Short mmCIF file of C-alpha atoms and ligand atoms in Angstrom, two decimals:
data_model
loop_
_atom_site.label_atom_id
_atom_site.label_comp_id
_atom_site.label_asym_id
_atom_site.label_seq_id
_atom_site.Cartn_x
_atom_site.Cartn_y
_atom_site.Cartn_z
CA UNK A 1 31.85 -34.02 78.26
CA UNK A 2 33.76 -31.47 76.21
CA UNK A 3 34.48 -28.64 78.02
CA UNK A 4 32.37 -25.19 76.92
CA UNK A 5 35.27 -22.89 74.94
CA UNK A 6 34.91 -19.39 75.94
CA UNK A 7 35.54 -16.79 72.93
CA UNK A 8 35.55 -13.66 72.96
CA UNK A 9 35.92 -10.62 70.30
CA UNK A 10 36.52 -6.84 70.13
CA UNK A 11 33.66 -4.70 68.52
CA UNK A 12 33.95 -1.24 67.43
CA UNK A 13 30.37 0.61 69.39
CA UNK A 14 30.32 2.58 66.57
CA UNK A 15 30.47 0.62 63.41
CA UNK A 16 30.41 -3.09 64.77
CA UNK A 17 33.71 -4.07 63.16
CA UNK A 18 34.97 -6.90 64.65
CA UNK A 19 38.47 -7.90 65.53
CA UNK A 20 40.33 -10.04 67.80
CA UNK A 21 42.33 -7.56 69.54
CA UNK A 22 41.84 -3.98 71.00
CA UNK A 23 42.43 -1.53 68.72
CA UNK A 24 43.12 2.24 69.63
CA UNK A 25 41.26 3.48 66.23
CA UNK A 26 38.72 1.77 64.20
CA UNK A 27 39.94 0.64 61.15
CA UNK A 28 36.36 0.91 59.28
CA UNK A 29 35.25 4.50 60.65
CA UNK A 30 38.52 5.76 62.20
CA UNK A 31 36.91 6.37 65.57
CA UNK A 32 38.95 6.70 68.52
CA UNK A 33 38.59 4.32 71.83
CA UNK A 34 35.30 2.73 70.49
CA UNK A 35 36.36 -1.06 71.00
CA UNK A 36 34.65 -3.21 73.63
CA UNK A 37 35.47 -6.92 74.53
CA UNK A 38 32.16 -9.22 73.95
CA UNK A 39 32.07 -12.94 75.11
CA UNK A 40 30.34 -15.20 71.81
CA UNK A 41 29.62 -18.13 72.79
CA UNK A 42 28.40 -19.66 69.49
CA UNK A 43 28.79 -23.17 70.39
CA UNK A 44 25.13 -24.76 69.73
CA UNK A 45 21.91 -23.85 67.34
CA UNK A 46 19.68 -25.48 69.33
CA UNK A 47 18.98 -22.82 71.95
CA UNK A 48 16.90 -19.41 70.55
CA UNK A 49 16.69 -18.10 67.64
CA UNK A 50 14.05 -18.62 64.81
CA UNK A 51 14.06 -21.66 63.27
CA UNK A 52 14.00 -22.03 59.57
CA UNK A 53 11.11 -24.33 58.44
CA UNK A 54 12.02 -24.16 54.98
CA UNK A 55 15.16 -24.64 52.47
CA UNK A 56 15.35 -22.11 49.54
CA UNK A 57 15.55 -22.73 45.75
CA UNK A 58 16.70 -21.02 43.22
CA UNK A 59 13.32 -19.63 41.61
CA UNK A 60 12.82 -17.74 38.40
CA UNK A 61 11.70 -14.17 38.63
CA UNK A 62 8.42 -14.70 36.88
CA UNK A 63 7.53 -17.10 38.77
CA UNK A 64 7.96 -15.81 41.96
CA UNK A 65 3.99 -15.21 43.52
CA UNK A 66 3.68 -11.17 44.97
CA UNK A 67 -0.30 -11.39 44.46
CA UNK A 68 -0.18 -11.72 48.46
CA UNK A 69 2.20 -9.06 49.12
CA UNK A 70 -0.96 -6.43 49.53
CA UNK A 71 0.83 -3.63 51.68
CA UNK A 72 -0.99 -3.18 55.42
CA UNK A 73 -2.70 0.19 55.64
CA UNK A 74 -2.83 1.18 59.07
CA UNK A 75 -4.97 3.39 60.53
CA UNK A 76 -2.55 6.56 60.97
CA UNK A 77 -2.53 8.38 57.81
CA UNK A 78 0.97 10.06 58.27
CA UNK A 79 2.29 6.40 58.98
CA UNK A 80 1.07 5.08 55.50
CA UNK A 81 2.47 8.45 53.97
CA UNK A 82 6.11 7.91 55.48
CA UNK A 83 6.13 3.80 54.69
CA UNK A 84 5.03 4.68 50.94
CA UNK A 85 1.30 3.41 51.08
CA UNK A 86 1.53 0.92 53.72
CA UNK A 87 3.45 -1.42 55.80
CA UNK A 88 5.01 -4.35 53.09
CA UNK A 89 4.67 -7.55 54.67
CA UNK A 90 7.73 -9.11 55.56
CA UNK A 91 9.87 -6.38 55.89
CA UNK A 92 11.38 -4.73 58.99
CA UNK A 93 10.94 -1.32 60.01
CA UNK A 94 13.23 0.89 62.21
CA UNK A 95 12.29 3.64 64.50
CA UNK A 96 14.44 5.72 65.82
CA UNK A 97 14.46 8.95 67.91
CA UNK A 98 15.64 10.95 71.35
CA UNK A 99 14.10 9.38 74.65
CA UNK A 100 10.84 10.20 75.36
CA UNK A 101 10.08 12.14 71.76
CA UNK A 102 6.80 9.47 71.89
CA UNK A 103 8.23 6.06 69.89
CA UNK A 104 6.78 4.01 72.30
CA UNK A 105 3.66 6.21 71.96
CA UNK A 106 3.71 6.16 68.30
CA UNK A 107 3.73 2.76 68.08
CA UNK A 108 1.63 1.12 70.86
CA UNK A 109 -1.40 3.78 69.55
CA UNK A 110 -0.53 2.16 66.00
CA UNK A 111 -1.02 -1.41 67.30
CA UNK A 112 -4.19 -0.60 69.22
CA UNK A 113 -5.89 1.05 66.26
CA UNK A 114 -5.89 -2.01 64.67
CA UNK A 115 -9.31 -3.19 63.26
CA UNK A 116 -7.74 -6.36 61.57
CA UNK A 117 -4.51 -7.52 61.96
CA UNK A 118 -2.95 -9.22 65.12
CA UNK A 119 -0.23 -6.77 66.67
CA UNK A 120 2.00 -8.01 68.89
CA UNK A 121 3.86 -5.61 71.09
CA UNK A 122 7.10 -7.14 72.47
CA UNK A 123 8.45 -4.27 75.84
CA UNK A 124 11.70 -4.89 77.29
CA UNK A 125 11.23 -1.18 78.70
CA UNK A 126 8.17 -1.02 80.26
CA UNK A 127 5.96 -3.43 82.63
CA UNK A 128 2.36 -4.41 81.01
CA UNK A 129 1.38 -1.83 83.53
CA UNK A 130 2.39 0.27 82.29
CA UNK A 131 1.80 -0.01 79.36
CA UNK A 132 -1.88 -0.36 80.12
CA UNK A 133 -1.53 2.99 81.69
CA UNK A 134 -0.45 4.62 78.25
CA UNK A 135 -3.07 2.51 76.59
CA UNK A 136 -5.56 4.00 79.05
CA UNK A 137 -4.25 7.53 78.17
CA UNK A 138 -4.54 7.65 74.74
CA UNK A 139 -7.60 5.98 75.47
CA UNK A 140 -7.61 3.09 73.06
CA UNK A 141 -8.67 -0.35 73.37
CA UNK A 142 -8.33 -2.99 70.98
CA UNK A 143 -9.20 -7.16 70.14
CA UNK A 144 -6.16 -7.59 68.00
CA UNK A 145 -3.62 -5.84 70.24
CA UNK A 146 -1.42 -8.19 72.16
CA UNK A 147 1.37 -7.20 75.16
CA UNK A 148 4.39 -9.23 76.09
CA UNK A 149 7.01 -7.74 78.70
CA UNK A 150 9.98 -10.39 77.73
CA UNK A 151 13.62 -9.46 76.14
CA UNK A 152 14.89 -13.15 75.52
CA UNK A 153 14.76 -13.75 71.98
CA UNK A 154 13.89 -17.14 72.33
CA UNK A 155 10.92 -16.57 74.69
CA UNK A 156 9.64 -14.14 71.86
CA UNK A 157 9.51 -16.58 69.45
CA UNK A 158 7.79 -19.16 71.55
CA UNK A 159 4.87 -17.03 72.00
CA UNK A 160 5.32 -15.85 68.08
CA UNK A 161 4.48 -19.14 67.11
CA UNK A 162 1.30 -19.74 69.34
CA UNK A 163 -0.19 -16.29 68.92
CA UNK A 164 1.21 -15.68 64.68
CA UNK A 165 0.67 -12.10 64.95
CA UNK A 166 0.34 -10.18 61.67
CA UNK A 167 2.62 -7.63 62.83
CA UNK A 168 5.56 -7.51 65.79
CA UNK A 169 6.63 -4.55 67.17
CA UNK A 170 10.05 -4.54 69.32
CA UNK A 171 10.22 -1.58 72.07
CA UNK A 172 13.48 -1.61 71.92
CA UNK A 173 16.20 -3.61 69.73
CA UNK A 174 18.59 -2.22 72.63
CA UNK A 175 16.88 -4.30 75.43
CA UNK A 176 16.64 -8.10 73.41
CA UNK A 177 19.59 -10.62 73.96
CA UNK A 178 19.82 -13.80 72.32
CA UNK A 179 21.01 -17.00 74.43
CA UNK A 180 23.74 -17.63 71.18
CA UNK A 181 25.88 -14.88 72.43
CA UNK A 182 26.71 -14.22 76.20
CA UNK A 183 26.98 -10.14 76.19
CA UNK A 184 24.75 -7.96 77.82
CA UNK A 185 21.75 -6.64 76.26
CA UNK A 186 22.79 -3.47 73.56
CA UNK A 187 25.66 -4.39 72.91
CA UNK A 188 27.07 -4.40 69.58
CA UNK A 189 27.30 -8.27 68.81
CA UNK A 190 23.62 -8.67 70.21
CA UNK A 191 22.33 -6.12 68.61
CA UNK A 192 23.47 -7.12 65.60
CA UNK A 193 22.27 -10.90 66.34
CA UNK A 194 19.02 -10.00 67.65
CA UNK A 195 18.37 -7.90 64.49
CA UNK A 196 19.30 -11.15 61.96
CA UNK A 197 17.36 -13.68 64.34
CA UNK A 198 14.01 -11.08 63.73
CA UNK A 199 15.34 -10.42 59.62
CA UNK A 200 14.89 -14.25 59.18
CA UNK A 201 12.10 -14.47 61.25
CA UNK A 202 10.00 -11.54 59.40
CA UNK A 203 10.89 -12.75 55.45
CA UNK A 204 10.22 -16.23 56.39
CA UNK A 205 6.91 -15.57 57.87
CA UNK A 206 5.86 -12.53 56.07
CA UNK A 207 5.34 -10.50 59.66
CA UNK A 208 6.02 -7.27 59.18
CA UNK A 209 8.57 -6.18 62.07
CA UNK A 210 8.76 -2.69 64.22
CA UNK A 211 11.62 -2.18 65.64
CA UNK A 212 12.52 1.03 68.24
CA UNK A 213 16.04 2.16 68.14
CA UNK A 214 17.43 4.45 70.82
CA UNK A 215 19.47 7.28 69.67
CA UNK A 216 22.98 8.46 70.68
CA UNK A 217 24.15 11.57 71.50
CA UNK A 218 25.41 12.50 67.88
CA UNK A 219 21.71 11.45 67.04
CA UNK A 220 22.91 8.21 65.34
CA UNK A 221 20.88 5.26 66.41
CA UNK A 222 22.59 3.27 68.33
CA UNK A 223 24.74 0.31 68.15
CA UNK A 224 26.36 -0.27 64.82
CA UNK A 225 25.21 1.73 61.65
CA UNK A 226 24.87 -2.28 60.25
CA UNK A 227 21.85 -2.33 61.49
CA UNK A 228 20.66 0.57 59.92
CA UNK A 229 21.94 -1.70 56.56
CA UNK A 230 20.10 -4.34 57.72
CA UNK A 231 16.48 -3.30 58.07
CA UNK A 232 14.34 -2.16 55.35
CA UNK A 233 13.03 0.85 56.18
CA UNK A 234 14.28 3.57 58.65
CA UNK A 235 12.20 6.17 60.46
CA UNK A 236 13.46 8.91 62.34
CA UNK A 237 11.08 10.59 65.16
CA UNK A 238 11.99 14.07 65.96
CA UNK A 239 11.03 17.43 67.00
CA UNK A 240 11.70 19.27 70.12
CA UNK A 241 10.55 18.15 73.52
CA UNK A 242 9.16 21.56 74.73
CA UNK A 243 6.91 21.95 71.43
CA UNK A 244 4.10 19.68 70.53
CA UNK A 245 4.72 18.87 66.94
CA UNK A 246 6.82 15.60 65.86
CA UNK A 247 8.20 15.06 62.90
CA UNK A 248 8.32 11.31 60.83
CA UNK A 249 10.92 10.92 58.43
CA UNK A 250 11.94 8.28 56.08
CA UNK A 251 15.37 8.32 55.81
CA UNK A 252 15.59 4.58 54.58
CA UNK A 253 12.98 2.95 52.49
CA UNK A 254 13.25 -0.44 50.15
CA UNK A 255 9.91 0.14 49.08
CA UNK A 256 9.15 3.77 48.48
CA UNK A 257 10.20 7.42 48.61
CA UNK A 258 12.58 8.19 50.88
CA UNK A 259 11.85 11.70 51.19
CA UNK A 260 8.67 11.58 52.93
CA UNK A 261 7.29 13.00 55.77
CA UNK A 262 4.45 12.84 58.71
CA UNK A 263 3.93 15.45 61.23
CA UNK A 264 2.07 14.44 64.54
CA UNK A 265 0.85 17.14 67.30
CA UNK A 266 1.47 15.73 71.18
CA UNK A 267 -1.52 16.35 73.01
CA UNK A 268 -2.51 14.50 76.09
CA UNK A 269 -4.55 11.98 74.63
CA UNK A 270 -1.38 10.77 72.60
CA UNK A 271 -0.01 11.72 69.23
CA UNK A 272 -2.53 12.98 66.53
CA UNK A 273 -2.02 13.14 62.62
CA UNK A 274 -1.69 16.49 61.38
CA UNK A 275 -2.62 16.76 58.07
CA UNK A 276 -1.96 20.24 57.19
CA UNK A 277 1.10 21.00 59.05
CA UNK A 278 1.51 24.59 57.08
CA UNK A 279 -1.72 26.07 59.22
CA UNK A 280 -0.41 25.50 62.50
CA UNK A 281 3.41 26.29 61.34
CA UNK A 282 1.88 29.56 60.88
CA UNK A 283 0.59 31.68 64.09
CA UNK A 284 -2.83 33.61 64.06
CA UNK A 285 -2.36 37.34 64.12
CA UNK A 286 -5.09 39.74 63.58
CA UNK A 287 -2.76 42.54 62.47
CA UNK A 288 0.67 42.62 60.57
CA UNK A 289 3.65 42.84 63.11
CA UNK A 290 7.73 43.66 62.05
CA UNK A 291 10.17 40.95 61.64
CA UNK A 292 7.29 38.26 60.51
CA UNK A 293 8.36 36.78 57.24
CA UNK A 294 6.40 33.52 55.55
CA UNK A 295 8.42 31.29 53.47
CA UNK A 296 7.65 28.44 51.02
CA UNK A 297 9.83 25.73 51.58
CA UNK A 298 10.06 22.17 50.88
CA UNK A 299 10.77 19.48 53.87
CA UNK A 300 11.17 16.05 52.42
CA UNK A 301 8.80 15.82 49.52
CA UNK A 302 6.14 17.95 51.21
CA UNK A 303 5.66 21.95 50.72
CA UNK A 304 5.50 23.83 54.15
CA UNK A 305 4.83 27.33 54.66
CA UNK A 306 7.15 28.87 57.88
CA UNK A 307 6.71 31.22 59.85
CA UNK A 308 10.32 33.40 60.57
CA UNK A 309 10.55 35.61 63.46
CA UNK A 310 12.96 37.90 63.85
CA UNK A 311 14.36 40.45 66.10
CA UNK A 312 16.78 43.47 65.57
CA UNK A 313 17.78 45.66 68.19
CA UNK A 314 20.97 47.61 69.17
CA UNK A 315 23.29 46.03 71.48
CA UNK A 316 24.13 46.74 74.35
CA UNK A 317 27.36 45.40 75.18
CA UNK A 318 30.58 45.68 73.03
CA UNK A 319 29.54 42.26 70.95
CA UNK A 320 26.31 42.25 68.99
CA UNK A 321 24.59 38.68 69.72
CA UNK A 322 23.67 36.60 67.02
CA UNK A 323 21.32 33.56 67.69
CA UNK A 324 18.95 31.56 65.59
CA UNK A 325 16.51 28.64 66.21
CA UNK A 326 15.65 26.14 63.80
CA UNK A 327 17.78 27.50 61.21
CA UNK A 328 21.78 27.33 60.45
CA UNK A 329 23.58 30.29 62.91
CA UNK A 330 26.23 30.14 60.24
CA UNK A 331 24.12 31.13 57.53
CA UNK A 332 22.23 33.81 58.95
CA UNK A 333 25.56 35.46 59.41
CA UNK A 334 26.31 35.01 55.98
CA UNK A 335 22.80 36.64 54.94
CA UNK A 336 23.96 39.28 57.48
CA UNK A 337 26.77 40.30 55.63
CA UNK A 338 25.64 40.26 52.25
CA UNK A 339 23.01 42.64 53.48
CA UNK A 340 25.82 44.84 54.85
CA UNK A 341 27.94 45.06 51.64
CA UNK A 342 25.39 44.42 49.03
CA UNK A 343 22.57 46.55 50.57
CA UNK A 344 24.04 49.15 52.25
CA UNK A 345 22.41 48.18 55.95
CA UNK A 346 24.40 48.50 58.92
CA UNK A 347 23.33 45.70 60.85
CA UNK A 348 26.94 45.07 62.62
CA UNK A 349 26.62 46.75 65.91
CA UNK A 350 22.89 45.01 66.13
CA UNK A 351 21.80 41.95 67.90
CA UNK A 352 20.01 39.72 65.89
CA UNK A 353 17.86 36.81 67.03
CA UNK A 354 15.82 34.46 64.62
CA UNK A 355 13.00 31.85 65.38
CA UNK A 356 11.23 29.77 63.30
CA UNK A 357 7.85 29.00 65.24
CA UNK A 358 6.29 25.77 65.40
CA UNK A 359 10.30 24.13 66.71
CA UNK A 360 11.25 22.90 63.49
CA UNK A 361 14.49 23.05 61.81
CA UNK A 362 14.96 24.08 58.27
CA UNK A 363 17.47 23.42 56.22
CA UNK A 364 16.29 24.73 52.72
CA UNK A 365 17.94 27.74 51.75
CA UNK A 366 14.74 28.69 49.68
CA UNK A 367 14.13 30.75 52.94
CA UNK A 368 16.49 32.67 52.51
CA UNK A 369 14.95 35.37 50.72
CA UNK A 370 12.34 35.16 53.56
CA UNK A 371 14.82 35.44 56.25
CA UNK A 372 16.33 38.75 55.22
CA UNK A 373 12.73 40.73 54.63
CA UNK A 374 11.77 39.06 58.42
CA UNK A 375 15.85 41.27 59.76
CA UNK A 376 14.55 43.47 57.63
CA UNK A 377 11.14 44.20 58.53
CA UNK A 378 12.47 44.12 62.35
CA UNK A 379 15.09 46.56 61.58
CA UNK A 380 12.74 49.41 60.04
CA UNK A 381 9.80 48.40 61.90
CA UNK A 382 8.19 47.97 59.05
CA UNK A 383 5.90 45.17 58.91
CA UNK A 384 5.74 42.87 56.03
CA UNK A 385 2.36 42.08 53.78
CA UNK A 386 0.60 39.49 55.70
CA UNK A 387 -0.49 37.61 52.47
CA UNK A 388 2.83 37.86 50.84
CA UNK A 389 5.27 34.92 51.19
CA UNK A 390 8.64 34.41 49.98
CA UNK A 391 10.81 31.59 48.35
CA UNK A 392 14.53 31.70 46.65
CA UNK A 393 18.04 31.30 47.98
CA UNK A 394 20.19 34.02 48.68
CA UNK A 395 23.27 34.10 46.45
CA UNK A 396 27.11 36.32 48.05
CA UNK A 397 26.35 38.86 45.69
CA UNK A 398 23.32 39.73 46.36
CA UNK A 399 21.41 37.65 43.59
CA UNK A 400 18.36 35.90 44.02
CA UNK A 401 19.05 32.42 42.87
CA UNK A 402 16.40 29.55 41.60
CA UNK A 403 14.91 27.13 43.94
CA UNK A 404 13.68 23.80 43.27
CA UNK A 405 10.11 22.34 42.70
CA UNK A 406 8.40 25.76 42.58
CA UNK A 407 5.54 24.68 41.41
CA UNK A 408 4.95 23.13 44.67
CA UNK A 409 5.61 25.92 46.65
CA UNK A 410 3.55 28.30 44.64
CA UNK A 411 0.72 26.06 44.79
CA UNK A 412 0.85 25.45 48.85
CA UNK A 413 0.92 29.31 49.38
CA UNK A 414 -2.01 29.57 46.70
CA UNK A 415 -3.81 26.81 49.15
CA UNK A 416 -3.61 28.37 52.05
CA UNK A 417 -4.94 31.83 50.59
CA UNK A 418 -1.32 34.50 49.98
CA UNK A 419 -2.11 36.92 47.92
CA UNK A 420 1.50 37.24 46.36
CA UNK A 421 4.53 35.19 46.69
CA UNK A 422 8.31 36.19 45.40
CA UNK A 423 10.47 34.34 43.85
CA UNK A 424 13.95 34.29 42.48
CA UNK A 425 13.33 36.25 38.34
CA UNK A 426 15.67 32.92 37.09
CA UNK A 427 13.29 30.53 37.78
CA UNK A 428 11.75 28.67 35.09
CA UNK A 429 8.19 27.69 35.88
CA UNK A 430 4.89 26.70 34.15
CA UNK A 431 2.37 29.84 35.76
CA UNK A 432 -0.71 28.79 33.84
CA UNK A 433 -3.55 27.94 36.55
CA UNK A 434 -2.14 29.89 39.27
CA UNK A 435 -4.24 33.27 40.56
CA UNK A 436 -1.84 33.94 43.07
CA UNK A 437 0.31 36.72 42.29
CA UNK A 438 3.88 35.83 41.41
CA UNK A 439 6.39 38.34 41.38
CA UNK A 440 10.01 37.69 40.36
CA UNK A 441 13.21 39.64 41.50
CA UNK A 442 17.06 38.92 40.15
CA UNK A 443 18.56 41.09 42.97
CA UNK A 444 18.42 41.40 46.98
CA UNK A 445 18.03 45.55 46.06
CA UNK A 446 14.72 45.34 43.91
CA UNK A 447 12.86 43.47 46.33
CA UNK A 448 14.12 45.69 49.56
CA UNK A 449 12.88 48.69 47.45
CA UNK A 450 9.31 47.15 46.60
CA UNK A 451 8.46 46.27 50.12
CA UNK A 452 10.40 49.27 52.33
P1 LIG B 1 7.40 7.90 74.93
O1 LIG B 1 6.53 7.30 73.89
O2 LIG B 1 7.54 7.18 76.21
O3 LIG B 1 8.82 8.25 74.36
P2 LIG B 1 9.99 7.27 73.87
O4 LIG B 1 9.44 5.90 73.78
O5 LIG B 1 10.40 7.86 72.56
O6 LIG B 1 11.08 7.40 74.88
O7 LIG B 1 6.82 9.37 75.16
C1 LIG B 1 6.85 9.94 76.39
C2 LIG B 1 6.48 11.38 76.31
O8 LIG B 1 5.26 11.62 75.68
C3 LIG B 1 6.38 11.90 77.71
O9 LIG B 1 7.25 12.98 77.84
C4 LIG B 1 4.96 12.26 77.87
C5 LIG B 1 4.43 12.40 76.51
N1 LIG B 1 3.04 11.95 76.35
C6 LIG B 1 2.04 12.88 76.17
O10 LIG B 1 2.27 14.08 76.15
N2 LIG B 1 0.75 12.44 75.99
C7 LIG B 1 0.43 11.13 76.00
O11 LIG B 1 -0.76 10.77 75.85
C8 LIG B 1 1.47 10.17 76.21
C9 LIG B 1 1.18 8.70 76.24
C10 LIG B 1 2.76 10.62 76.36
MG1 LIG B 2 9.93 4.23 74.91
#
């Protein structure tokens, strides 16, 4: 009998580059200390794996049948919105996100809201008790929903081809191993393999695939960015874990936009679709209060309207502070300094501390313009209109520069009832069919003057 060769590679963690040697630096993404030894043991195919029924042939493009390829729509309207219309059959579909954001959630309430297409969730996490337990809590039962607690690859696909599910989800890609290679479970090399076993698997089949990805601590998912490459489509789940609101982003997507997003409220009896995420963004108040500022902005392809909070007060020790939540420190000291020079208002022996409500993080600088009224406002105690919003980008010298797709923004503020919204006087817009009242300022100045 010939004796079993052992091999074994490096792999960078980080990229998956492989080599035969350690390396102190990655060649491919020039991190430090990131390679690991992994046994392969590729000696037969027979054991695991899916196996290929079929040999492909060149085919012409017009000939090629799509009639079938009817996207899925699920259930979970934010889901559909975030996928582009619908799960594509045969394609695979990565979710990734911080432990315990609600992936698991997100996805097992997915598969039991299903009405007509066999789910099969795979666990390598959790027991089927579990699992039953979070079924029983968001209180869902379903005919087409099946569980399997396995993480051998080739176990999965032995039940795969009794049960041929419509639709597999994986919870998680970390916790599968593959008998071809002999290193442990999330890993870089069974990652990687696990991920091409379920590729060829899905686009032979046509099941459309679900993976979970756990996250690192630079919020990368990890194990290599290949497999981010690989997959179709790749969601990120995020939000913070002391507010209720989750955000679904596309951040990959073969077959639609990806700029979309879904926002889901946590509640006890799981995640629910929120399907105007501007009226909760924004808190109830009876009466207008200082250093409340509303701004238009534009997260992924969908207008929001944001609530900014801010406080001004004079500090008490030698250093002012200066903190902000949800939006860029950096930049709010920026805005704080063109209001010194440009504006005349000394804010430098001031703490300053700025929330946006609801635990999101912004990153448009079309709230800029609503950041500064919201110091502002705080800093005269003057309170701001409570049906005025705001949306342009602050410029160094004091200039209120364009923002993009104002249309959009004008028309969410208009939807939720503002009575006025300002905007940058350079932006170029079509006004006809708006009531809302649109006023349009060129400098920091004019706009400080109209509302203090
Ligand atoms: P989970 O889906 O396990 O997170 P992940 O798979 O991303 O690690 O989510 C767990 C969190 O969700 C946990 O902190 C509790 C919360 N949760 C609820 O608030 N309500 C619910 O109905 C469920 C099932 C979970
Ligand atoms: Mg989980």
């Amino acid at each position: 009998m010939a004796k079993k060769k052992i091999q074994s590679a490096f792999f960078c963690q980080s990229c998956g580059t492989q080599s035969p040697k350690w390396l102190g630096k990655c060649p491919q993404c020039n991190e430090w200390n990131t390679f690991v030894e992994e046994v392969l043991s590729k000696e037969s195919d027979s054991k695991g794996g899916f196996k290929s029924k079929k040999a492909t042939k060149p085919t012409l493009v017009s000939e090629i049948d799509y009639a079938n390829e009817r996207r899925i729509v699920t259930n979970d309207k934010e889901l559909n919105r975030v996928l582009g219309g619908g799960i594509v059959p045969g394609s695979l579909i990565l979710l990734g996100g911080d432990p315990g954001i609600g992936k698991s959630t997100l996805l097992l309430q997915f598969a039991l809201s299903s009405k007509s297409k066999k789910i099969l969730y795979v666990s390598g996490e959790e027991s089927e008790k579990q699992i039953k337990m979070r079924a029983e809590r968001i209180n869902k039962n379903s005919e087409y929903c099946y569980i399997l607690t396995e993480t051998s690859t080739q176990n999965i696909f032995q039940q795969i081809e009794q049960l041929q599910p419509d639709i597999l989800v994986v919870d998680s890609i970390q916790t599968l191993h593959t008998a071809h290679i002999e290193s442990s479970p999330g890993s870089v090399s069974q990652i990687r393999e696990c991920t091409a076993e379920l590729i060829k698997y899905a686009k032979e089949t046509g099941t459309a695939v679900f993976l979970i990805g756990h996250i690192n601590k630079d919020g990368a998912i990890a194990g290599p960015k290949i497999l981010e490459h690989m997959v179709d489509t790749v969601l990120q789940f995020e939000g913070d874990r002391n507010h209720v609101y989750r955000i679904l982003r596309t951040i990959k997507n073969r077959f639609g936009s990806a700029s979309e997003l879904g926002v889901y409220e946590m509640n006890q009896e799981g995640l629910r679709e929120v399907s105007n995420p501007s009226e909760i963004l924004i808190s109830e108040r009876d009466e207008a209060t200082s250093g409340v500022g509303i701004a238009a902005t534009i997260e992924g392809a969908r207008p929001l309207l944001v609530e900014i909070q801010s406080l001004v007060s004079s500090a008490v020790y030698g250093n002012p502070q200066r903190s902000a939540t949800g939006f860029d420190t950096k930049r709010m000291n920026m805005l704080l300094a063109v209001l010194e020079k440009r504006c005349g208002f000394r804010l430098g022996a001031k703490d300053v501390f700025l929330n946006i409500t609801g635990g999101i993080k912004i990153d448009d600088t079309a709230i800029d313009l609503a950041v500064v009224c919201s110091i502002l406002s705080s800093d005269q105690d003057v309170a701001l209109d409570t049906l005025t919003c705001f949306a342009g980008e602050i410029g160094l010298s004091g200039e209120i520069r364009a923002v993009n797709r104002i249309e959009n923004r004008i028309a969410e503020a208009e939807k939720l009832g503002y009575k006025q919204i300002i905007i940058s006087k350079y932006n170029k817009f079509n006004a006809k069919g708006f009531n809302i009242e649109i006023v349009q300022y060129g400098k920091i100045e004019e706009v400080f003057r109209l509302l203090f």
